[in-house]
PDB file of C-alpha atoms in Angstrom:
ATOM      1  CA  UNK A   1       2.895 -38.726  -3.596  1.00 44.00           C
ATOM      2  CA  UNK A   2       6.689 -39.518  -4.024  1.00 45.00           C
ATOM      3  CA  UNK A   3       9.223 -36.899  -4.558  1.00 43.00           C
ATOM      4  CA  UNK A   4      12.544 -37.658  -6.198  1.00 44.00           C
ATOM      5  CA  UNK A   5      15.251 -36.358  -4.632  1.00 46.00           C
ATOM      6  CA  UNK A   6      16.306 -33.150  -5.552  1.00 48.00           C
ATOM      7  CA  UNK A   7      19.873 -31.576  -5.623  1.00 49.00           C
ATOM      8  CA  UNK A   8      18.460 -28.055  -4.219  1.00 47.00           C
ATOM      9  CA  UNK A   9      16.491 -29.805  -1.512  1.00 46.00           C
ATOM     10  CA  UNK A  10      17.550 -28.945   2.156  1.00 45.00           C
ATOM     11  CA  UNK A  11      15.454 -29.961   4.617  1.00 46.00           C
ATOM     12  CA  UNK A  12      11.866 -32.579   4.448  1.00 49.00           C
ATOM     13  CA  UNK A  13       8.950 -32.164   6.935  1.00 48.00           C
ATOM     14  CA  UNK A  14       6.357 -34.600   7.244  1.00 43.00           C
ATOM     15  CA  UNK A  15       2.699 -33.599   7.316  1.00 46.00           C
ATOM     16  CA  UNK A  16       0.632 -36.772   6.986  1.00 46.00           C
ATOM     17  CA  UNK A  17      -1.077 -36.209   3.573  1.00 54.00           C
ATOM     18  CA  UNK A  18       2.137 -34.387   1.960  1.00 62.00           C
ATOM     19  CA  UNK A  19       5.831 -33.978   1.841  1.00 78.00           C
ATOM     20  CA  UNK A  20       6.836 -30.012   2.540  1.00 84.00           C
ATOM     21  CA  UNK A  21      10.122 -29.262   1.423  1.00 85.00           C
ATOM     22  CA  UNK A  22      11.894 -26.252   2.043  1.00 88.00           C
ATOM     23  CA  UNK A  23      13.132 -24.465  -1.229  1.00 86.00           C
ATOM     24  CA  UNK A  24      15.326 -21.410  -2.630  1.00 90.00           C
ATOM     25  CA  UNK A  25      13.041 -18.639  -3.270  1.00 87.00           C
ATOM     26  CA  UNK A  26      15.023 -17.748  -6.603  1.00 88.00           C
ATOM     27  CA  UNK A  27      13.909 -21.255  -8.152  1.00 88.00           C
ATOM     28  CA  UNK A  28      10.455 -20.417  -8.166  1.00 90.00           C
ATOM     29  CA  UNK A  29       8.867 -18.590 -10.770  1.00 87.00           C
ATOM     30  CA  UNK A  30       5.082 -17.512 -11.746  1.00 84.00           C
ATOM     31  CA  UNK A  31       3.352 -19.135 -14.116  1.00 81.00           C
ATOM     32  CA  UNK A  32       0.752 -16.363 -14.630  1.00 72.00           C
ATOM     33  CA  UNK A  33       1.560 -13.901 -17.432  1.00 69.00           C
ATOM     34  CA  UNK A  34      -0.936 -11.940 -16.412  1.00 68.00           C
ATOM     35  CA  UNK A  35       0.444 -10.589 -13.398  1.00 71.00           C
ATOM     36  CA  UNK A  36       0.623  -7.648 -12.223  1.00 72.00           C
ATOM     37  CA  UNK A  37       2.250  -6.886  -8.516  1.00 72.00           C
ATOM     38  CA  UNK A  38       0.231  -5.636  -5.853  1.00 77.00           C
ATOM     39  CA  UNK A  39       0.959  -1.700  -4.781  1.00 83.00           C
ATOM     40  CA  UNK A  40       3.986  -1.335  -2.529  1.00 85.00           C
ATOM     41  CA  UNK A  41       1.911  -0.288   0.321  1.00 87.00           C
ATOM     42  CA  UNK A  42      -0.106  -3.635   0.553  1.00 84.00           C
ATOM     43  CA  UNK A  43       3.452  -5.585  -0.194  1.00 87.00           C
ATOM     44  CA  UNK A  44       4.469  -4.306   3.213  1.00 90.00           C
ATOM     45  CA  UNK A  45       1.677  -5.157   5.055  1.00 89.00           C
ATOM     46  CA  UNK A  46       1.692  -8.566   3.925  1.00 87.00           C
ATOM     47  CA  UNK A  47       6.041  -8.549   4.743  1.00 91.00           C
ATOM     48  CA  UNK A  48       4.431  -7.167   8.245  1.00 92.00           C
ATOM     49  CA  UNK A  49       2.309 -10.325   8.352  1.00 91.00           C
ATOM     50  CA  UNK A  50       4.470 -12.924   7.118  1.00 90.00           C
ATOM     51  CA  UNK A  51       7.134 -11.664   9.718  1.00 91.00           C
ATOM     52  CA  UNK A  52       4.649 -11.757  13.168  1.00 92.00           C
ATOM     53  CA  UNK A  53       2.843 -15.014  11.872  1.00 90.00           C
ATOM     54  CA  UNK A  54       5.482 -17.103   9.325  1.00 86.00           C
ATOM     55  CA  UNK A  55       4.720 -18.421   5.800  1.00 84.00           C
ATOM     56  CA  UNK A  56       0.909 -20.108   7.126  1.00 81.00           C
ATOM     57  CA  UNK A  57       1.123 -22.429   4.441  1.00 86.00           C
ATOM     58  CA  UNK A  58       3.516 -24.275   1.936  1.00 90.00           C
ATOM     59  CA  UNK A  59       3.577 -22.763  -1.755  1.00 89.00           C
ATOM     60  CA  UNK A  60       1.940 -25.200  -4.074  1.00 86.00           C
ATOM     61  CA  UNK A  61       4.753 -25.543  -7.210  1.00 89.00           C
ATOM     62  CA  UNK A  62       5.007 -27.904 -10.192  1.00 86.00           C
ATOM     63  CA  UNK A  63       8.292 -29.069 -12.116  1.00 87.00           C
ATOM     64  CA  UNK A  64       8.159 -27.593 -15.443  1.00 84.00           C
ATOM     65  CA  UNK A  65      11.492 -28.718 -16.614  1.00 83.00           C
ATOM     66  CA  UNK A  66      14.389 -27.747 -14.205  1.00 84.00           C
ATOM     67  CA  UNK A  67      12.352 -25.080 -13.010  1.00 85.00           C
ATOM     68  CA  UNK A  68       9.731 -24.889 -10.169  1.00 89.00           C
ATOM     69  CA  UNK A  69       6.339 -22.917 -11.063  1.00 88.00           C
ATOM     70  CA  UNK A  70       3.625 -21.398  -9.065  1.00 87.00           C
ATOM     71  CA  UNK A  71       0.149 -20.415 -10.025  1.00 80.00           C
ATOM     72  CA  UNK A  72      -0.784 -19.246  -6.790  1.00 79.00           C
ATOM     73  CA  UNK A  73       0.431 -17.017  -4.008  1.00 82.00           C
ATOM     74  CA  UNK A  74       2.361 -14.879  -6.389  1.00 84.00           C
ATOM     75  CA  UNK A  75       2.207 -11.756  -3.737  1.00 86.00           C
ATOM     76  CA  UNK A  76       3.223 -14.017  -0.846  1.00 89.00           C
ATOM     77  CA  UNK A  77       5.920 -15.099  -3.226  1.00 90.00           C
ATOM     78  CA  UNK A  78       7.553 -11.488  -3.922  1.00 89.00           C
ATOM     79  CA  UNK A  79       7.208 -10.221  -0.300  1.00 90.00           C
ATOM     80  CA  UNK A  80       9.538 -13.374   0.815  1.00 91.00           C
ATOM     81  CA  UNK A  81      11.608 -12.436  -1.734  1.00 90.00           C
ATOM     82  CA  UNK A  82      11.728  -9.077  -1.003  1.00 89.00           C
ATOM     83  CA  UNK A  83      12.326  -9.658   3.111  1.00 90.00           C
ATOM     84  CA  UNK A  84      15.403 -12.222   1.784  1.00 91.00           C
ATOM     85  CA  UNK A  85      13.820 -15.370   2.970  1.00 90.00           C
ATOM     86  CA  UNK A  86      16.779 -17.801   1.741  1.00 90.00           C
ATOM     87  CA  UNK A  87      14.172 -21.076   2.139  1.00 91.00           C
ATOM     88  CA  UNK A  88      10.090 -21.340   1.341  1.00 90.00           C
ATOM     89  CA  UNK A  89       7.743 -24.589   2.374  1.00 90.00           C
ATOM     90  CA  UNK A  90       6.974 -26.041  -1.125  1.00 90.00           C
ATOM     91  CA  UNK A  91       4.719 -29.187  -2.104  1.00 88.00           C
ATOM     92  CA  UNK A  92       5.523 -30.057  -5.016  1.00 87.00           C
ATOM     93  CA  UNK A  93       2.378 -31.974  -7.226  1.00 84.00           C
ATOM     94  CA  UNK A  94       2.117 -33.227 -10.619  1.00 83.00           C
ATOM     95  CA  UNK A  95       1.412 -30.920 -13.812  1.00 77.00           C
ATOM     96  CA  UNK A  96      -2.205 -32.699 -14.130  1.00 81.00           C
ATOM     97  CA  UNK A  97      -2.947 -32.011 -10.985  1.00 78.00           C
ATOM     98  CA  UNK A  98      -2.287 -28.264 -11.397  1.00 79.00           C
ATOM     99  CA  UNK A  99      -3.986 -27.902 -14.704  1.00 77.00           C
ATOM    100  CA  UNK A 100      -6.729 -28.955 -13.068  1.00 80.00           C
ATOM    101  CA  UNK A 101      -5.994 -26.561 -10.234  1.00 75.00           C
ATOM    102  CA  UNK A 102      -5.091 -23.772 -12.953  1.00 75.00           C
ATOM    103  CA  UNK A 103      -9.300 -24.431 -14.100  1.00 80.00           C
ATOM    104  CA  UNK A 104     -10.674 -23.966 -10.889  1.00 78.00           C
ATOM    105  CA  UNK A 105      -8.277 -20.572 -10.212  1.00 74.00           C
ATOM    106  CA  UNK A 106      -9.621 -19.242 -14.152  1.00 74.00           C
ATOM    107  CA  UNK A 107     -13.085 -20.169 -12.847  1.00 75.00           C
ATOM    108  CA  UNK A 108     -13.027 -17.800 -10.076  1.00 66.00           C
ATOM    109  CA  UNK A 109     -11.101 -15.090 -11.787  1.00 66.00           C
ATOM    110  CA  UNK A 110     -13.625 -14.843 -14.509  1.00 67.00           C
ATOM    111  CA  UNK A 111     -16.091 -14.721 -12.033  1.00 63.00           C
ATOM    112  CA  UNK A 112     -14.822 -12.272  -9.942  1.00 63.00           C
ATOM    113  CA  UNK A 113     -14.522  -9.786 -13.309  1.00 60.00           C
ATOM    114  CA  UNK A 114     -18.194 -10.165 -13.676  1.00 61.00           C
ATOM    115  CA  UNK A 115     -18.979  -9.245 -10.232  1.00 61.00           C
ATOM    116  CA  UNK A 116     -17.351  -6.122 -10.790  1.00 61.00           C
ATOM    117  CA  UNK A 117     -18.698  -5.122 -14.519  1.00 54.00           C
TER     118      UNK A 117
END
């Protein structure tokens, strides 16, 4: 996958199936109208966790415009914002591929609201 270079970008790490690229937290935003922030409580714990073990993973984002959207990781998202983390991992994929991503997350939310009826 090739990324075009980007005027934010500061810093590429190679991984060998995907570019990581470290962005400004304030240029992502969630794609989810739906949602609703965890309790304050569990926000902590996860700032607790993200400071003893990093960020384990990269955010997955598309380009919608100028702007970079996730559908994922949205509580992960607001604790680095919230403990000032300047830079996050990002891969950045194509909109098809995350519409077909957005399916798969829909599938298991439905299904996860029947478990609990």
């Amino acid at each position: 996958m090739k990324i075009k270079k980007c005027k934010e970008k500061v810093r590429k790490k190679y991984d060998n199936r995907r570019n990581i690229i470290l962005y400004k937290t304030r240029k992502i935003k969630i794609g989810y109208k739906k949602f609703r922030s965890i309790r304050h409580e569990i926000l902590e714990t996860l700032e607790e966790n993200i400071k003893k073990r990093g960020l384990r993973g990269p955010f997955i984002v598309t380009r919608i415009g100028n702007e970079l959207v996730t559908y994922t990781d949205f509580n992960r998202l607001i604790a680095a914002k919230e403990m000032g983390k300047e830079l996050v991992p990002c891969v950045i994929i194509s909109n098809e591929l995350m519409n077909k991503r957005i399916k798969r997350l829909n599938r298991y939310r439905r299904y996860d609201k029947l478990k609990t009826i």
